[in-house]
CSV table of C-alpha atoms in Angstrom, one decimal:
chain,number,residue,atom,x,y,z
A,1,UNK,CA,85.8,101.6,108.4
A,2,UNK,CA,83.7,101.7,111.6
A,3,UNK,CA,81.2,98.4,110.1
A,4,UNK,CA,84.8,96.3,111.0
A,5,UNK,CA,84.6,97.1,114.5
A,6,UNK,CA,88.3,98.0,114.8
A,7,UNK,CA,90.0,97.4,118.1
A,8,UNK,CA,93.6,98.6,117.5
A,9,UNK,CA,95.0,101.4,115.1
A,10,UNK,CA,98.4,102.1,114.2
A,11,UNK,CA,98.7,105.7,112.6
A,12,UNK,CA,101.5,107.5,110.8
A,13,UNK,CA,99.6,110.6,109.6
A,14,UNK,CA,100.8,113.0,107.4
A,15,UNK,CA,101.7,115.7,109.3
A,16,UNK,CA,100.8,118.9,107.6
A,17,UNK,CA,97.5,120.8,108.0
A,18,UNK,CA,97.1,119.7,111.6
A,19,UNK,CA,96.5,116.2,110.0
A,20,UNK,CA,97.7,114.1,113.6
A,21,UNK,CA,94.5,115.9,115.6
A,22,UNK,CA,92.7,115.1,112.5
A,23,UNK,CA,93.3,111.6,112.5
A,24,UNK,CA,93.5,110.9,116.1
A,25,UNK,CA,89.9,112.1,116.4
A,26,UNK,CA,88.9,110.3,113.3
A,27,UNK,CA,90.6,106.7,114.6
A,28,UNK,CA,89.2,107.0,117.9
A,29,UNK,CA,85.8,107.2,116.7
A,30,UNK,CA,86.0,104.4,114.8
A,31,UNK,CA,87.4,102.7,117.4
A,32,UNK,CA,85.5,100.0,119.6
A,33,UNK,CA,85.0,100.6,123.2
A,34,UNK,CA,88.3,100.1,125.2
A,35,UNK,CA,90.5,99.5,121.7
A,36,UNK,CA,93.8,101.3,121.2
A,37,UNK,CA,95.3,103.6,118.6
A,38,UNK,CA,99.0,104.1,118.7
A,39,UNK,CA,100.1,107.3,116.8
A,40,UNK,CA,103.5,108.7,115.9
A,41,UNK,CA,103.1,112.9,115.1
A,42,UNK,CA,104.9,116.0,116.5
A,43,UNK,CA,105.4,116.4,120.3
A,44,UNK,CA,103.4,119.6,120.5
A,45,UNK,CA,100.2,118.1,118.3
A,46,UNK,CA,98.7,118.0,122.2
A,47,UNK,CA,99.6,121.1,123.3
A,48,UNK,CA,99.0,122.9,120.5
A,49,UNK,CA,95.5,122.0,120.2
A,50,UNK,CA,94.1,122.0,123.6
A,51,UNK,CA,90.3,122.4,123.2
A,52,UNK,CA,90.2,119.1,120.7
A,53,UNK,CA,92.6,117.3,123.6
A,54,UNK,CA,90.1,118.1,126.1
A,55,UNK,CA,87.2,117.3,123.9
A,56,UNK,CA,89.6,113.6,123.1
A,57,UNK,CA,90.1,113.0,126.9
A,58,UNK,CA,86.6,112.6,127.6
A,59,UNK,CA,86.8,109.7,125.1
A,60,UNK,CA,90.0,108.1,125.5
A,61,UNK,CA,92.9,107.4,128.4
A,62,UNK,CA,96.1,108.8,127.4
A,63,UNK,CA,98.2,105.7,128.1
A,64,UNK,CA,101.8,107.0,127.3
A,65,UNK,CA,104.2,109.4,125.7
A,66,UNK,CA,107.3,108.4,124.5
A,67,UNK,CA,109.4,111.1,122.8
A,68,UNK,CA,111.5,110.1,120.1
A,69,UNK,CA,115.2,110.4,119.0
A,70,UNK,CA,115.5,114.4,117.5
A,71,UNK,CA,115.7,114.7,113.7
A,72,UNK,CA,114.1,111.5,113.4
A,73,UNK,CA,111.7,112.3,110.7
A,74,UNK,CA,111.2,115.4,108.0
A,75,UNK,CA,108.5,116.8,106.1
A,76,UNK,CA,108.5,119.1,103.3
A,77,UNK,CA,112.1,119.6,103.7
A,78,UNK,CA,112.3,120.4,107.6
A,79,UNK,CA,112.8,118.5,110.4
A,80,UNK,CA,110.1,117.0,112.3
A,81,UNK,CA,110.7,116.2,116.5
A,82,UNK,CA,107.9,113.3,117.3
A,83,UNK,CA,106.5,111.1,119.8
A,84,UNK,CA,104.4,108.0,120.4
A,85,UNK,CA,101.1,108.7,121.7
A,86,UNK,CA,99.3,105.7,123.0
A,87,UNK,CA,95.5,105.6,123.7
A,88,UNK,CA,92.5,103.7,125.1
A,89,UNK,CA,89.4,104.5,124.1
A,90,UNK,CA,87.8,105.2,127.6
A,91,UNK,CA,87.4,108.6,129.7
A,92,UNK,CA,90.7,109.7,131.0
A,93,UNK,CA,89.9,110.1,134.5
A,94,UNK,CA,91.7,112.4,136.9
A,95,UNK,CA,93.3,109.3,138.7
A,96,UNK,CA,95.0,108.2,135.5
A,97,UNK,CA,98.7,108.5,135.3
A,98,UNK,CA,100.2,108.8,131.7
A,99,UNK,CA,103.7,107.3,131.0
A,100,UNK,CA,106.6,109.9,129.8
A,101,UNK,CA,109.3,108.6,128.6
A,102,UNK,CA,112.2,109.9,126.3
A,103,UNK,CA,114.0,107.9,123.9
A,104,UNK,CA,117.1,109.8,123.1
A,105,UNK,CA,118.9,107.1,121.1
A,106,UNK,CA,117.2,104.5,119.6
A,107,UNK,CA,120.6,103.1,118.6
A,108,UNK,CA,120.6,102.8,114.8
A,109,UNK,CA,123.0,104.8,112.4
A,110,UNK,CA,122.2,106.4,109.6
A,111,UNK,CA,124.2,104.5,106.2
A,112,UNK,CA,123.7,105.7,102.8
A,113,UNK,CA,121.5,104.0,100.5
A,114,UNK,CA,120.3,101.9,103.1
A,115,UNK,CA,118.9,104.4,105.6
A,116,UNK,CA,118.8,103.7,110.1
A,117,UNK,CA,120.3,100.7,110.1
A,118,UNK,CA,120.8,98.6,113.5
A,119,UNK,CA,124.7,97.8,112.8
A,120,UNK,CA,125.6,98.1,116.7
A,121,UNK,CA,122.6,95.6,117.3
A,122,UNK,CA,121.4,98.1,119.8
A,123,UNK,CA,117.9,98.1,119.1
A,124,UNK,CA,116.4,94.5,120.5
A,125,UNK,CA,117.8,95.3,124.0
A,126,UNK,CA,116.5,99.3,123.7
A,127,UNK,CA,113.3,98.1,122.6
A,128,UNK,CA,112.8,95.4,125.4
A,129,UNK,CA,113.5,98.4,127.8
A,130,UNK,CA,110.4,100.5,126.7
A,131,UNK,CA,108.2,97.5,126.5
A,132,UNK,CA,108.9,96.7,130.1
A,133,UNK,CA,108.3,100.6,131.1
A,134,UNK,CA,104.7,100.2,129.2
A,135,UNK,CA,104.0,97.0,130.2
A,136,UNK,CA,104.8,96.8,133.5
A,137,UNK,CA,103.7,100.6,134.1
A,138,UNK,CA,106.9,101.9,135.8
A,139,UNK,CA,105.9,104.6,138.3
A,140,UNK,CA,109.0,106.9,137.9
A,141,UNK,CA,107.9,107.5,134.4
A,142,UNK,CA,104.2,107.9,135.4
A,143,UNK,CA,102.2,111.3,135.8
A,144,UNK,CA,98.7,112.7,136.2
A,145,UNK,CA,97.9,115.0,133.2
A,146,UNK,CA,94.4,116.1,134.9
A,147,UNK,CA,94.0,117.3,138.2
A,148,UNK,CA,90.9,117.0,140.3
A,149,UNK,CA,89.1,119.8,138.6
A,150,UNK,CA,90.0,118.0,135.2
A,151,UNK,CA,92.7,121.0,134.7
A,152,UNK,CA,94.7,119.7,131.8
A,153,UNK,CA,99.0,119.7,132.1
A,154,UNK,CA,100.5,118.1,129.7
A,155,UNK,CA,104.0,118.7,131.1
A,156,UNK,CA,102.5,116.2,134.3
A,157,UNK,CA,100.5,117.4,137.5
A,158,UNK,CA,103.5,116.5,139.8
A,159,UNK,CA,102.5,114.3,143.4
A,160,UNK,CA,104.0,116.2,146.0
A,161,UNK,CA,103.0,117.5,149.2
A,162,UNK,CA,105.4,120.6,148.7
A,163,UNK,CA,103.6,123.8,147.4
A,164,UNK,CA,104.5,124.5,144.2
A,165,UNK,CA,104.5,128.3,142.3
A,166,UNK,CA,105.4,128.9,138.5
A,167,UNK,CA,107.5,131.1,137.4
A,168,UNK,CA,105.4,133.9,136.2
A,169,UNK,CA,103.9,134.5,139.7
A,170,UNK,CA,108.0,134.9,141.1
A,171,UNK,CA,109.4,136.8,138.2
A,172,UNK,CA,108.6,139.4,135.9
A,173,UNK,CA,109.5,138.8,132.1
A,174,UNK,CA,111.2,140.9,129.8
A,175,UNK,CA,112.8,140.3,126.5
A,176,UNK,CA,116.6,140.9,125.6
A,177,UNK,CA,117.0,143.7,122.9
A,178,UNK,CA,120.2,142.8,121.1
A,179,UNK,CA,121.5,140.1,118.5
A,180,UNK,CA,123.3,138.5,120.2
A,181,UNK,CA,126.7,138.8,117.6
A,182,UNK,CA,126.2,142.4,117.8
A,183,UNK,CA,128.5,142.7,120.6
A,184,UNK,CA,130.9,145.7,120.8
A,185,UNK,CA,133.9,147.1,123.2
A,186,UNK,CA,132.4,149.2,125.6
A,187,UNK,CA,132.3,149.6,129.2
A,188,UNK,CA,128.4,147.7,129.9
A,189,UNK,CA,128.5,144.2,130.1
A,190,UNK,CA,126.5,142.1,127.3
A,191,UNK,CA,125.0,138.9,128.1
A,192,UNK,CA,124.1,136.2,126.1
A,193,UNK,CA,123.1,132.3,126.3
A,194,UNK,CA,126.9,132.0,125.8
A,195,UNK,CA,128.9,130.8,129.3
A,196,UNK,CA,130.9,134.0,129.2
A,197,UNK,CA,129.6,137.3,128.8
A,198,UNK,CA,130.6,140.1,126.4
A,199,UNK,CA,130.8,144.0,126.2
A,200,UNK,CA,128.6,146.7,124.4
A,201,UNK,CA,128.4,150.7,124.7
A,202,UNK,CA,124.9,150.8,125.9
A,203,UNK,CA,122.8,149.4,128.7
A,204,UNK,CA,119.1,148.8,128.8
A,205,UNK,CA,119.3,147.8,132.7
A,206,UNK,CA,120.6,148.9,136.1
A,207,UNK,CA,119.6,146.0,138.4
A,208,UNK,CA,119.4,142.4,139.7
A,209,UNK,CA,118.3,140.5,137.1
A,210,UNK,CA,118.3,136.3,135.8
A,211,UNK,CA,119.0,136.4,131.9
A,212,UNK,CA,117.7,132.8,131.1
A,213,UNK,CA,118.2,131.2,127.6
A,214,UNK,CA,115.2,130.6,125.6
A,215,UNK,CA,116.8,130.8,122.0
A,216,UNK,CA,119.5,129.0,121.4
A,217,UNK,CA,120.4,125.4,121.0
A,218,UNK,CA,122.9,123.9,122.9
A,219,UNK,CA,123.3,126.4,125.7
A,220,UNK,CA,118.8,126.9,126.1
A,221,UNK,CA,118.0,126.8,129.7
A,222,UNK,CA,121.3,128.6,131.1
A,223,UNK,CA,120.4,131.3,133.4
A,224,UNK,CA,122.9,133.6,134.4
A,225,UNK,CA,123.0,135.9,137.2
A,226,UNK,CA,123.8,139.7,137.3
A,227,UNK,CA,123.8,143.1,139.4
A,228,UNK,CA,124.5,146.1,137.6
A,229,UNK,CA,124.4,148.0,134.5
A,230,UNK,CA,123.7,145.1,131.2
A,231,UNK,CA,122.3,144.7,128.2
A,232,UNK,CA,120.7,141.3,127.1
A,233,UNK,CA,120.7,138.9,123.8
A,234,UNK,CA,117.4,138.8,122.2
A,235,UNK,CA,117.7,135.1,122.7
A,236,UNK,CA,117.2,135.7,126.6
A,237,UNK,CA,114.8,136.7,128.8
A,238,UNK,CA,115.6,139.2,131.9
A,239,UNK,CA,113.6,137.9,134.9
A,240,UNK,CA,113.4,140.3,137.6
A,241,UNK,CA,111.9,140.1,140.9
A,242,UNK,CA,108.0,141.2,141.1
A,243,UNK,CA,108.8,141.0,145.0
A,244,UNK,CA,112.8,141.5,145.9
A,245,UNK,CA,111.6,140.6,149.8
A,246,UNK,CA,111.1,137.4,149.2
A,247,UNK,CA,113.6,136.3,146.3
A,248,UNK,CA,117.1,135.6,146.8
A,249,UNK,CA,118.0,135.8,142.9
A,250,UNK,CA,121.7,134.1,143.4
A,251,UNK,CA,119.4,131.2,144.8
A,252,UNK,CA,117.4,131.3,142.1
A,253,UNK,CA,119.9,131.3,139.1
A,254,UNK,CA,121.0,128.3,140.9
A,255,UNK,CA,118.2,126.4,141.1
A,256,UNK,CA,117.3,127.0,137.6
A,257,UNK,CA,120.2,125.7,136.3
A,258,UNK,CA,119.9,122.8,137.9
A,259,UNK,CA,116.5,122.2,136.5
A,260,UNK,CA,118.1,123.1,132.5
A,261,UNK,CA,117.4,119.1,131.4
A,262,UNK,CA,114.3,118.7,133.0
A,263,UNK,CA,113.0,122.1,131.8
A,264,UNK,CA,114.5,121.8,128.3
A,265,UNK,CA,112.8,118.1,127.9
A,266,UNK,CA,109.4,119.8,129.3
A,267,UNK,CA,109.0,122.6,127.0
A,268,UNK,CA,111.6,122.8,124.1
A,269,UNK,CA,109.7,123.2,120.8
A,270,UNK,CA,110.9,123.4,117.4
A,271,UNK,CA,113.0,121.0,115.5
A,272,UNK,CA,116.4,122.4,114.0
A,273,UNK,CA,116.4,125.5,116.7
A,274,UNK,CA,114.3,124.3,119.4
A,275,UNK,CA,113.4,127.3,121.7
A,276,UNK,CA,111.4,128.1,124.6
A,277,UNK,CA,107.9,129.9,124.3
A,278,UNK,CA,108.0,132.8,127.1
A,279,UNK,CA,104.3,132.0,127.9
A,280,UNK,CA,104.9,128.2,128.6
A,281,UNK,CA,108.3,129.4,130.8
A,282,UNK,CA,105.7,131.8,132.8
A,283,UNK,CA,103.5,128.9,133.8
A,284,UNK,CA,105.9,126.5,134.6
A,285,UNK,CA,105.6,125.2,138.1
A,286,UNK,CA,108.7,124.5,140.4
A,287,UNK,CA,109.2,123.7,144.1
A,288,UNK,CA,107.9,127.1,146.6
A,289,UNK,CA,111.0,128.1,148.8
A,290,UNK,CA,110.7,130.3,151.4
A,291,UNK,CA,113.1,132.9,152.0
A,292,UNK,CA,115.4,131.7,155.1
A,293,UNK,CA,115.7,128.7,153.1
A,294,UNK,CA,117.0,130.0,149.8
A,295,UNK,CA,119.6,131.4,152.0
């Protein structure tokens, strides 16, 4: 394959057996200098193997991400979320800025016995939109993914002149206990990722706390706010102050609600049930507020 001197690949890979790193690594080698390989595989193939990305980055330019529609694809019988990954095979520089963008519809219907199907004639105009984006490089959708040490973030290294903290360093983490249909009359209040809370005979805590969704489908990313005795669904986490001084938690349950898209778009995994890994909620970086101002 290398003798043809390739200068574009288009890649559908099987996705099994960590096939998309596989054959990412495999096309760009085979690639010429400064060729391109588009490849459609899981969101997460990235993330999930970080040494090879590095190790990929030092040959190529990540050019864009764009996230497809959910339940798009499945393999061996389970749903697949994906993305476009474009590259150029040239050393992604700390200067680069990567294109994310998220196609939530791509406007065609699913018809039996003919499959997606454009019938709304949605596609041509949907289509147009994205080319312009990567084209013309829009710089909303554009991010750094290394920072000037060549750290690697593939969430984005945000441009701001505000100081930035994650999570982890604000909050201690703790997982709920209880399923979270196990509720029961009692007298201590049960929270779930469910808008209103429920009752149970036993609590596990007896203070200010965030319970914050990382579970459960349609309501992942709602954080709710409590003082007093509670027990938690194991589909939450309990975030508690590490320093109550500087933390007004009301504040806080706020502010991450208000975040709920952006977070769930940055670090949802899974397919059918996507859910939040605890460890990629610790790192995640938001705006650093100081206390009179979170008043």
């Amino acid at each position: 394959m290398k003798s043809l001197k390739p200068t574009k690949y288009i890649i559908n890979p099987p996705y099994e057996n960590n096939n998309p790193i596989k054959f990412t690594k495999q096309a760009l080698e085979y690639l010429e200098p400064n060729g391109k390989l588009i490849i459609i595989m899981p969101r997460t193939t990235l993330k999930n193997n970080l040494n090879e990305t590095k190790q990929i980055l030092k040959n190529a330019k990540l050019d864009f991400i764009i996230k497809m529609p959910e339940k798009l694809f499945r393999e061996q019988s389970r749903t697949v979320n994906t993305a476009i990954f474009g590259f150029t095979k040239t050393k992604h520089q700390p200067q680069d800025r990567t294109i994310f963008y998220t196609l939530k519809d791509d406007g065609l219907v699913n018809i039996q016995h003919k499959g997606r199907v454009d019938k709304f004639n949605k596609w041509q105009s949907i289509k147009n939109e994205i080319m312009d984006i990567i084209i013309s490089s829009q710089e909303k959708y554009q991010k750094r993914i290394l920072d000037d040490d060549r750290n690697l973030d593939l969430i984005g290294v945000r441009d701001t002149k505000d100081d930035e903290i994650t999570l982890g360093e604000i909050f201690n983490f703790e997982k709920g206990s209880l399923a979270s249909e196990a509720s029961q009359d009692g007298e201590y209040t049960f929270i779930t990722a469910s808008e209103d809370f429920k009752t149970h005979t036993n609590a596990t805590h007896n203070c200010e706390a965030l319970i914050y969704a990382v579970g459960t489908g349609g309501s992942l990313g709602r954080c709710h706010y409590f003082n007093g005795k509670f027990i938690a669904s194991n589909l939450c986490l309990i975030l508690t102050p590490k320093n109550k001084d500087e933390i007004e938690m009301k504040f806080y349950a706020k502010y991450l609600n208000m975040l709920i898209e952006q977070i769930v778009e940055d670090l949802a995994d899974g397919a059918a049930k996507p859910t939040i890994k605890e460890n990629e909620l610790k790192k995640y970086k938001i705006k650093s507020i100081n206390k009179d101002k979170q008043k």
